[in-house]
Tab-separated table of N, CA and C in Angstrom:
chain	number	residue	atom	x	y	z
A	1	MET	N	-20.967	74.699	74.109
A	1	MET	CA	-19.738	75.424	73.843
A	1	MET	C	-19.925	76.218	72.552
A	2	PHE	N	-19.422	77.400	72.541
A	2	PHE	CA	-19.527	78.268	71.367
A	2	PHE	C	-18.274	78.136	70.507
A	3	TYR	N	-18.465	78.111	69.224
A	3	TYR	CA	-17.354	78.106	68.284
A	3	TYR	C	-17.505	79.325	67.378
A	4	PHE	N	-16.568	80.216	67.466
A	4	PHE	CA	-16.590	81.398	66.633
A	4	PHE	C	-15.413	81.319	65.677
A	5	ARG	N	-15.707	81.280	64.411
A	5	ARG	CA	-14.656	81.179	63.401
A	5	ARG	C	-14.834	82.287	62.380
A	6	SER	N	-14.738	83.510	62.844
A	6	SER	CA	-14.901	84.620	61.906
A	6	SER	C	-13.836	85.669	62.182
A	7	GLU	N	-13.557	86.425	61.165
A	7	GLU	CA	-12.583	87.505	61.304
A	7	GLU	C	-13.100	88.570	62.272
A	8	LEU	N	-14.414	88.771	62.291
A	8	LEU	CA	-15.014	89.738	63.205
A	8	LEU	C	-14.745	89.346	64.663
A	9	TRP	N	-14.940	88.078	64.984
A	9	TRP	CA	-14.683	87.580	66.347
A	9	TRP	C	-13.192	87.702	66.682
A	10	TYR	N	-12.355	87.345	65.763
A	10	TYR	CA	-10.907	87.455	65.955
A	10	TYR	C	-10.508	88.905	66.237
A	11	ASN	N	-11.021	89.824	65.435
A	11	ASN	CA	-10.724	91.246	65.638
A	11	ASN	C	-11.257	91.741	66.978
A	12	PHE	N	-12.431	91.259	67.354
A	12	PHE	CA	-13.007	91.636	68.649
A	12	PHE	C	-12.088	91.195	69.791
A	13	LEU	N	-11.610	89.959	69.744
A	13	LEU	CA	-10.701	89.470	70.790
A	13	LEU	C	-9.421	90.292	70.837
A	14	GLY	N	-8.903	90.647	69.671
A	14	GLY	CA	-7.697	91.467	69.621
A	14	GLY	C	-7.920	92.858	70.178
A	15	MET	N	-9.059	93.470	69.841
A	15	MET	CA	-9.346	94.826	70.313
A	15	MET	C	-9.595	94.861	71.825
A	16	THR	N	-10.220	93.813	72.352
A	16	THR	CA	-10.477	93.784	73.800
A	16	THR	C	-9.221	93.436	74.577
A	17	ARG	N	-8.187	93.028	73.852
A	17	ARG	CA	-6.914	92.645	74.473
A	17	ARG	C	-7.131	91.582	75.537
A	18	ILE	N	-7.935	90.585	75.199
A	18	ILE	CA	-8.258	89.508	76.126
A	18	ILE	C	-6.993	88.821	76.643
A	19	HIS	N	-5.974	88.790	75.807
A	19	HIS	CA	-4.722	88.139	76.184
A	19	HIS	C	-3.941	88.925	77.223
A	20	LYS	N	-4.334	90.162	77.504
A	20	LYS	CA	-3.638	91.023	78.476
A	20	LYS	C	-4.481	91.315	79.720
A	21	LEU	N	-5.682	90.755	79.808
A	21	LEU	CA	-6.556	91.041	80.937
A	21	LEU	C	-5.933	90.586	82.259
A	22	PRO	N	-6.132	91.353	83.327
A	22	PRO	CA	-5.587	90.974	84.640
A	22	PRO	C	-6.112	89.625	85.140
A	23	SER	N	-7.303	89.236	84.689
A	23	SER	CA	-7.874	87.960	85.135
A	23	SER	C	-7.227	86.746	84.472
A	24	MET	N	-6.430	86.965	83.429
A	24	MET	CA	-5.743	85.864	82.753
A	24	MET	C	-4.596	85.356	83.629
A	25	PRO	N	-4.522	84.055	83.854
A	25	PRO	CA	-3.433	83.526	84.678
A	25	PRO	C	-2.064	83.578	83.990
A	26	MET	N	-2.062	83.762	82.681
A	26	MET	CA	-0.814	83.851	81.919
A	26	MET	C	-0.812	85.151	81.145
A	27	ARG	N	0.365	85.587	80.755
A	27	ARG	CA	0.486	86.777	79.922
A	27	ARG	C	0.939	86.345	78.526
A	28	PHE	N	0.270	86.859	77.527
A	28	PHE	CA	0.581	86.542	76.153
A	28	PHE	C	1.004	87.806	75.436
A	29	ASP	N	1.870	87.666	74.444
A	29	ASP	CA	2.306	88.819	73.663
A	29	ASP	C	1.235	89.282	72.678
A	30	ASN	N	0.423	88.324	72.211
A	30	ASN	CA	-0.608	88.693	71.239
A	30	ASN	C	-1.772	87.721	71.326
A	31	VAL	N	-2.848	88.038	70.653
A	31	VAL	CA	-4.051	87.213	70.723
A	31	VAL	C	-3.819	85.834	70.096
A	32	ASN	N	-2.895	85.722	69.144
A	32	ASN	CA	-2.617	84.428	68.518
A	32	ASN	C	-2.066	83.421	69.532
A	33	GLU	N	-1.194	83.870	70.426
A	33	GLU	CA	-0.676	82.979	71.466
A	33	GLU	C	-1.814	82.507	72.366
A	34	PHE	N	-2.694	83.414	72.737
A	34	PHE	CA	-3.851	83.072	73.561
A	34	PHE	C	-4.716	82.017	72.871
A	35	LEU	N	-5.016	82.227	71.594
A	35	LEU	CA	-5.860	81.292	70.851
A	35	LEU	C	-5.187	79.932	70.679
A	36	LEU	N	-3.864	79.925	70.514
A	36	LEU	CA	-3.145	78.657	70.397
A	36	LEU	C	-3.316	77.815	71.660
A	37	ILE	N	-3.185	78.444	72.820
A	37	ILE	CA	-3.376	77.730	74.078
A	37	ILE	C	-4.816	77.251	74.203
A	38	CYS	N	-5.769	78.079	73.800
A	38	CYS	CA	-7.176	77.688	73.876
A	38	CYS	C	-7.464	76.448	73.040
A	39	THR	N	-6.893	76.356	71.864
A	39	THR	CA	-7.149	75.183	71.025
A	39	THR	C	-6.564	73.931	71.649
A	40	THR	N	-5.447	74.061	72.339
A	40	THR	CA	-4.849	72.903	73.001
A	40	THR	C	-5.712	72.472	74.174
A	41	VAL	N	-6.185	73.420	74.944
A	41	VAL	CA	-6.998	73.121	76.120
A	41	VAL	C	-8.337	72.523	75.714
A	42	LEU	N	-8.902	72.971	74.610
A	42	LEU	CA	-10.211	72.499	74.184
A	42	LEU	C	-10.176	71.139	73.487
A	43	ASP	N	-9.002	70.626	73.181
A	43	ASP	CA	-8.891	69.324	72.525
A	43	ASP	C	-9.054	68.239	73.582
A	44	ASP	N	-10.287	67.748	73.756
A	44	ASP	CA	-10.550	66.775	74.816
A	44	ASP	C	-10.010	65.377	74.506
A	45	GLN	N	-9.526	65.139	73.306
A	45	GLN	CA	-8.943	63.836	72.976
A	45	GLN	C	-7.469	63.737	73.363
A	46	SER	N	-6.799	64.869	73.549
A	46	SER	CA	-5.364	64.845	73.842
A	46	SER	C	-4.997	63.971	75.037
A	47	PRO	N	-5.644	64.140	76.189
A	47	PRO	CA	-5.251	63.304	77.326
A	47	PRO	C	-5.524	61.820	77.095
A	48	ILE	N	-6.560	61.523	76.330
A	48	ILE	CA	-6.936	60.129	76.094
A	48	ILE	C	-5.943	59.453	75.150
A	49	ASP	N	-5.562	60.145	74.085
A	49	ASP	CA	-4.726	59.549	73.051
A	49	ASP	C	-3.228	59.765	73.239
A	50	LEU	N	-2.817	60.520	74.230
A	50	LEU	CA	-1.421	60.915	74.355
A	50	LEU	C	-0.468	59.727	74.393
A	51	HIS	N	-0.705	58.779	75.281
A	51	HIS	CA	0.232	57.663	75.413
A	51	HIS	C	0.229	56.767	74.175
A	52	ARG	N	-0.937	56.588	73.570
A	52	ARG	CA	-1.001	55.799	72.332
A	52	ARG	C	-0.216	56.490	71.228
A	53	ARG	N	-0.315	57.810	71.152
A	53	ARG	CA	0.411	58.560	70.126
A	53	ARG	C	1.923	58.476	70.346
A	54	ILE	N	2.343	58.565	71.597
A	54	ILE	CA	3.777	58.466	71.889
A	54	ILE	C	4.295	57.082	71.526
A	55	GLU	N	3.555	56.045	71.887
A	55	GLU	CA	3.962	54.678	71.529
A	55	GLU	C	4.077	54.524	70.020
A	56	LEU	N	3.142	55.086	69.291
A	56	LEU	CA	3.171	55.016	67.829
A	56	LEU	C	4.418	55.708	67.284
A	57	LEU	N	4.760	56.865	67.827
A	57	LEU	CA	5.958	57.584	67.380
A	57	LEU	C	7.221	56.771	67.629
A	58	VAL	N	7.297	56.167	68.799
A	58	VAL	CA	8.499	55.397	69.146
A	58	VAL	C	8.629	54.173	68.250
A	59	LYS	N	7.515	53.490	67.973
A	59	LYS	CA	7.544	52.259	67.171
A	59	LYS	C	7.708	52.538	65.675
A	60	SER	N	7.293	53.700	65.243
A	60	SER	CA	7.340	54.012	63.812
A	60	SER	C	8.721	54.520	63.422
A	61	ASN	N	8.834	54.865	62.177
A	61	ASN	CA	10.084	55.421	61.675
A	61	ASN	C	9.936	56.921	61.395
A	62	ILE	N	8.975	57.524	62.065
A	62	ILE	CA	8.694	58.945	61.872
A	62	ILE	C	9.694	59.754	62.696
A	63	PRO	N	10.335	60.755	62.096
A	63	PRO	CA	11.258	61.584	62.878
A	63	PRO	C	10.490	62.463	63.872
A	64	VAL	N	11.075	62.658	65.043
A	64	VAL	CA	10.428	63.406	66.116
A	64	VAL	C	11.400	64.447	66.658
A	65	THR	N	10.916	65.666	66.842
A	65	THR	CA	11.694	66.712	67.497
A	65	THR	C	10.872	67.267	68.638
A	66	LEU	N	11.473	67.299	69.803
A	66	LEU	CA	10.854	67.889	70.979
A	66	LEU	C	11.636	69.155	71.293
A	67	MET	N	10.932	70.277	71.354
A	67	MET	CA	11.583	71.565	71.626
A	67	MET	C	10.819	72.256	72.732
A	68	TYR	N	11.531	72.732	73.728
A	68	TYR	CA	10.886	73.454	74.820
A	68	TYR	C	11.871	74.454	75.399
A	69	GLY	N	11.353	75.426	76.127
A	69	GLY	CA	12.187	76.458	76.731
A	69	GLY	C	12.598	76.080	78.142
A	70	SER	N	13.745	76.555	78.558
A	70	SER	CA	14.219	76.273	79.918
A	70	SER	C	13.345	76.955	80.959
A	71	GLU	N	12.603	77.979	80.547
A	71	GLU	CA	11.722	78.696	81.457
A	71	GLU	C	10.253	78.407	81.142
A	72	GLU	N	9.983	77.165	80.749
A	72	GLU	CA	8.631	76.705	80.440
A	72	GLU	C	7.733	76.905	81.659
A	73	THR	N	6.554	77.503	81.445
A	73	THR	CA	5.652	77.775	82.556
A	73	THR	C	4.381	76.935	82.534
A	74	LEU	N	4.043	76.341	81.411
A	74	LEU	CA	2.808	75.556	81.332
A	74	LEU	C	3.020	74.065	81.548
A	75	VAL	N	4.122	73.543	81.065
A	75	VAL	CA	4.405	72.117	81.181
A	75	VAL	C	5.474	71.945	82.255
A	76	THR	N	5.210	71.064	83.207
A	76	THR	CA	6.152	70.892	84.314
A	76	THR	C	7.437	70.228	83.841
A	77	LYS	N	8.506	70.476	84.559
A	77	LYS	CA	9.791	69.846	84.240
A	77	LYS	C	9.675	68.320	84.335
A	78	GLY	N	8.868	67.847	85.272
A	78	GLY	CA	8.641	66.403	85.403
A	78	GLY	C	7.963	65.817	84.180
A	79	SER	N	6.990	66.545	83.628
A	79	SER	CA	6.295	66.068	82.421
A	79	SER	C	7.229	66.044	81.219
A	80	ILE	N	8.081	67.058	81.127
A	80	ILE	CA	9.055	67.100	80.027
A	80	ILE	C	10.034	65.946	80.158
A	81	ALA	N	10.505	65.707	81.376
A	81	ALA	CA	11.442	64.594	81.607
A	81	ALA	C	10.775	63.260	81.270
A	82	LYS	N	9.505	63.098	81.640
A	82	LYS	CA	8.776	61.857	81.346
A	82	LYS	C	8.601	61.675	79.836
A	83	LEU	N	8.296	62.742	79.134
A	83	LEU	CA	8.138	62.656	77.682
A	83	LEU	C	9.464	62.274	77.027
A	84	ASN	N	10.558	62.903	77.465
A	84	ASN	CA	11.873	62.527	76.944
A	84	ASN	C	12.154	61.047	77.216
A	85	GLU	N	11.819	60.607	78.407
A	85	GLU	CA	12.045	59.195	78.774
A	85	GLU	C	11.229	58.268	77.877
A	86	GLU	N	9.948	58.608	77.673
A	86	GLU	CA	9.087	57.766	76.838
A	86	GLU	C	9.546	57.743	75.383
A	87	LEU	N	10.172	58.838	74.945
A	87	LEU	CA	10.702	58.878	73.577
A	87	LEU	C	12.079	58.222	73.472
A	88	GLY	N	12.652	57.840	74.623
A	88	GLY	CA	13.950	57.177	74.615
A	88	GLY	C	15.126	58.140	74.575
A	89	VAL	N	14.902	59.395	74.960
A	89	VAL	CA	15.967	60.397	74.968
A	89	VAL	C	16.527	60.481	76.387
A	90	LYS	N	17.805	60.188	76.535
A	90	LYS	CA	18.454	60.256	77.842
A	90	LYS	C	18.790	61.715	78.167
A	91	PRO	N	18.858	62.059	79.457
A	91	PRO	CA	19.156	63.456	79.829
A	91	PRO	C	20.429	64.002	79.187
A	92	GLU	N	21.448	63.179	79.062
A	92	GLU	CA	22.702	63.655	78.470
A	92	GLU	C	22.607	63.823	76.952
A	93	GLU	N	21.528	63.322	76.327
A	93	GLU	CA	21.334	63.464	74.881
A	93	GLU	C	20.537	64.717	74.508
A	94	ILE	N	19.974	65.399	75.501
A	94	ILE	CA	19.200	66.610	75.240
A	94	ILE	C	20.163	67.714	74.803
A	95	ILE	N	19.839	68.347	73.705
A	95	ILE	CA	20.695	69.386	73.143
A	95	ILE	C	20.253	70.737	73.705
A	96	ARG	N	21.187	71.415	74.339
A	96	ARG	CA	20.900	72.721	74.949
A	96	ARG	C	21.399	73.837	74.028
A	97	LEU	N	20.487	74.734	73.700
A	97	LEU	CA	20.817	75.831	72.794
A	97	LEU	C	20.608	77.172	73.489
A	98	ASP	N	21.518	78.066	73.266
A	98	ASP	CA	21.430	79.419	73.803
A	98	ASP	C	21.365	80.370	72.618
A	99	GLY	N	20.292	81.158	72.541
A	99	GLY	CA	20.096	82.068	71.418
A	99	GLY	C	21.189	83.108	71.265
A	100	GLU	N	21.926	83.362	72.347
A	100	GLU	CA	22.997	84.350	72.283
A	100	GLU	C	24.325	83.734	71.842
A	101	LYS	N	24.454	82.420	71.978
A	101	LYS	CA	25.723	81.756	71.668
A	101	LYS	C	25.649	80.861	70.435
A	102	HIS	N	24.472	80.325	70.152
A	102	HIS	CA	24.341	79.359	69.064
A	102	HIS	C	23.588	79.953	67.880
A	103	THR	N	23.799	79.347	66.733
A	103	THR	CA	23.042	79.692	65.531
A	103	THR	C	22.346	78.432	65.037
A	104	ALA	N	21.499	78.572	64.053
A	104	ALA	CA	20.799	77.423	63.489
A	104	ALA	C	21.778	76.412	62.906
A	105	ASP	N	22.955	76.866	62.488
A	105	ASP	CA	23.953	75.952	61.932
A	105	ASP	C	24.525	75.010	62.985
A	106	ASP	N	24.317	75.309	64.266
A	106	ASP	CA	24.813	74.451	65.339
A	106	ASP	C	23.912	73.252	65.605
A	107	LEU	N	22.755	73.199	64.973
A	107	LEU	CA	21.829	72.090	65.209
A	107	LEU	C	22.278	70.855	64.444
A	108	PRO	N	22.410	69.745	65.151
A	108	PRO	CA	22.787	68.501	64.458
A	108	PRO	C	21.603	67.948	63.672
A	109	ALA	N	21.892	67.231	62.632
A	109	ALA	CA	20.860	66.596	61.811
A	109	ALA	C	21.135	65.104	61.751
A	110	GLY	N	20.123	64.355	61.399
A	110	GLY	CA	20.325	62.937	61.160
A	110	GLY	C	19.770	61.997	62.208
A	111	LYS	N	19.441	62.484	63.407
A	111	LYS	CA	18.840	61.611	64.418
A	111	LYS	C	17.330	61.577	64.228
A	112	ARG	N	16.755	60.414	64.445
A	112	ARG	CA	15.307	60.289	64.274
A	112	ARG	C	14.539	60.980	65.396
A	113	ILE	N	15.002	60.839	66.638
A	113	ILE	CA	14.337	61.484	67.767
A	113	ILE	C	15.338	62.412	68.439
A	114	THR	N	14.994	63.698	68.490
A	114	THR	CA	15.894	64.703	69.047
A	114	THR	C	15.112	65.577	70.017
A	115	SER	N	15.763	65.946	71.111
A	115	SER	CA	15.142	66.825	72.096
A	115	SER	C	16.042	68.033	72.320
A	116	TYR	N	15.438	69.211	72.253
A	116	TYR	CA	16.169	70.465	72.428
A	116	TYR	C	15.564	71.256	73.573
A	117	VAL	N	16.402	71.898	74.356
A	117	VAL	CA	15.941	72.880	75.329
A	117	VAL	C	16.589	74.205	74.961
A	118	ILE	N	15.762	75.229	74.854
A	118	ILE	CA	16.231	76.557	74.471
A	118	ILE	C	16.402	77.374	75.756
A	119	GLN	N	17.625	77.768	76.046
A	119	GLN	CA	17.899	78.555	77.244
A	119	GLN	C	17.155	79.882	77.167
A	120	LYS	N	16.566	80.273	78.272
A	120	LYS	CA	15.809	81.524	78.399
A	120	LYS	C	14.540	81.520	77.559
A	121	GLY	N	14.134	80.366	77.089
A	121	GLY	CA	12.904	80.269	76.315
A	121	GLY	C	11.763	79.833	77.206
A	122	GLY	N	10.589	80.387	76.979
A	122	GLY	CA	9.396	80.003	77.718
A	122	GLY	C	8.566	79.031	76.905
A	123	HIS	N	7.254	79.083	77.114
A	123	HIS	CA	6.363	78.158	76.429
A	123	HIS	C	6.355	78.377	74.913
A	124	PHE	N	6.631	79.589	74.483
A	124	PHE	CA	6.618	79.892	73.053
A	124	PHE	C	8.030	80.005	72.491
A	125	ALA	N	8.926	79.157	72.976
A	125	ALA	CA	10.314	79.178	72.504
A	125	ALA	C	10.380	78.975	70.995
A	126	HIS	N	9.472	78.162	70.454
A	126	HIS	CA	9.479	77.911	69.008
A	126	HIS	C	9.221	79.186	68.216
A	127	ALA	N	8.433	80.102	68.766
A	127	ALA	CA	8.146	81.356	68.066
A	127	ALA	C	9.204	82.414	68.357
A	128	ASN	N	9.659	82.465	69.596
A	128	ASN	CA	10.624	83.492	69.978
A	128	ASN	C	12.036	83.194	69.471
A	129	PHE	N	12.329	81.937	69.209
A	129	PHE	CA	13.631	81.531	68.685
A	129	PHE	C	13.409	80.787	67.372
A	130	ASN	N	12.716	81.462	66.443
A	130	ASN	CA	12.333	80.791	65.199
A	130	ASN	C	13.509	80.394	64.327
A	131	GLN	N	14.693	80.991	64.540
A	131	GLN	CA	15.852	80.556	63.773
A	131	GLN	C	16.159	79.079	64.071
A	132	PHE	N	15.899	78.655	65.309
A	132	PHE	CA	16.116	77.254	65.670
A	132	PHE	C	14.954	76.383	65.190
A	133	SER	N	13.727	76.834	65.433
A	133	SER	CA	12.584	75.992	65.061
A	133	SER	C	12.491	75.804	63.552
A	134	ASN	N	12.841	76.821	62.777
A	134	ASN	CA	12.831	76.657	61.315
A	134	ASN	C	13.825	75.591	60.879
A	135	ARG	N	15.021	75.617	61.441
A	135	ARG	CA	16.034	74.610	61.084
A	135	ARG	C	15.611	73.218	61.560
A	136	MET	N	14.950	73.140	62.712
A	136	MET	CA	14.475	71.839	63.193
A	136	MET	C	13.464	71.236	62.226
A	137	VAL	N	12.584	72.067	61.700
A	137	VAL	CA	11.611	71.579	60.718
A	137	VAL	C	12.328	71.144	59.447
A	138	GLU	N	13.311	71.916	59.004
A	138	GLU	CA	14.097	71.522	57.826
A	138	GLU	C	14.767	70.166	58.062
A	139	ASN	N	15.323	69.963	59.258
A	139	ASN	CA	15.971	68.686	59.582
A	139	ASN	C	14.965	67.539	59.589
A	140	LEU	N	13.767	67.801	60.101
A	140	LEU	CA	12.728	66.765	60.093
A	140	LEU	C	12.358	66.382	58.663
A	141	LEU	N	12.207	67.387	57.810
A	141	LEU	CA	11.821	67.119	56.424
A	141	LEU	C	12.935	66.425	55.648
A	142	ALA	N	14.168	66.674	56.034
A	142	ALA	CA	15.306	66.082	55.331
A	142	ALA	C	15.622	64.677	55.836
A	143	TYR	N	15.051	64.282	56.980
A	143	TYR	CA	15.351	62.962	57.543
A	143	TYR	C	14.892	61.877	56.582
A	144	LYS	N	15.764	60.939	56.324
A	144	LYS	CA	15.459	59.860	55.385
A	144	LYS	C	14.820	58.696	56.151
A	145	THR	N	13.548	58.471	55.888
A	145	THR	CA	12.856	57.349	56.530
A	145	THR	C	13.029	56.100	55.665
A	146	LEU	N	13.096	54.996	56.339
A	146	LEU	CA	13.214	53.711	55.663
A	146	LEU	C	11.888	52.994	55.701
A	147	PRO	N	11.555	52.266	54.657
A	147	PRO	CA	10.277	51.515	54.685
A	147	PRO	C	10.310	50.476	55.801
A	148	GLN	N	9.176	50.286	56.415
A	148	GLN	CA	9.110	49.293	57.498
A	148	GLN	C	8.633	47.968	57.000
């Protein structure tokens, strides 16, 4: 496997518009989105450690936020539902946000594990609706953890 970590390689990928090629099964707005997906796909430890990591999150006192778009194309609705279930989030506890109706001030704070679905958001809802994702990070940082 080749690893290219240079600005020249990055610029080459951007100039070739690899993220817009007809052979790509997905469409990306920019090369950064393409590279983000590539790093996730190339992480061969993710499938092995996933359940152990989820168990650790549930048992620990670490705050967790799950954010996804209602029009998610990479992760199945079943996988999202299973992840919510494993985190202990019931379907009626999922917070639904609409970028046209809600603002970042509408996000509740104080829960250790929170799940949000962004209406009309796809796989990159965190980037396309950054007003929500920024506040979610602020809420995570403000969460008061107790010593175990």
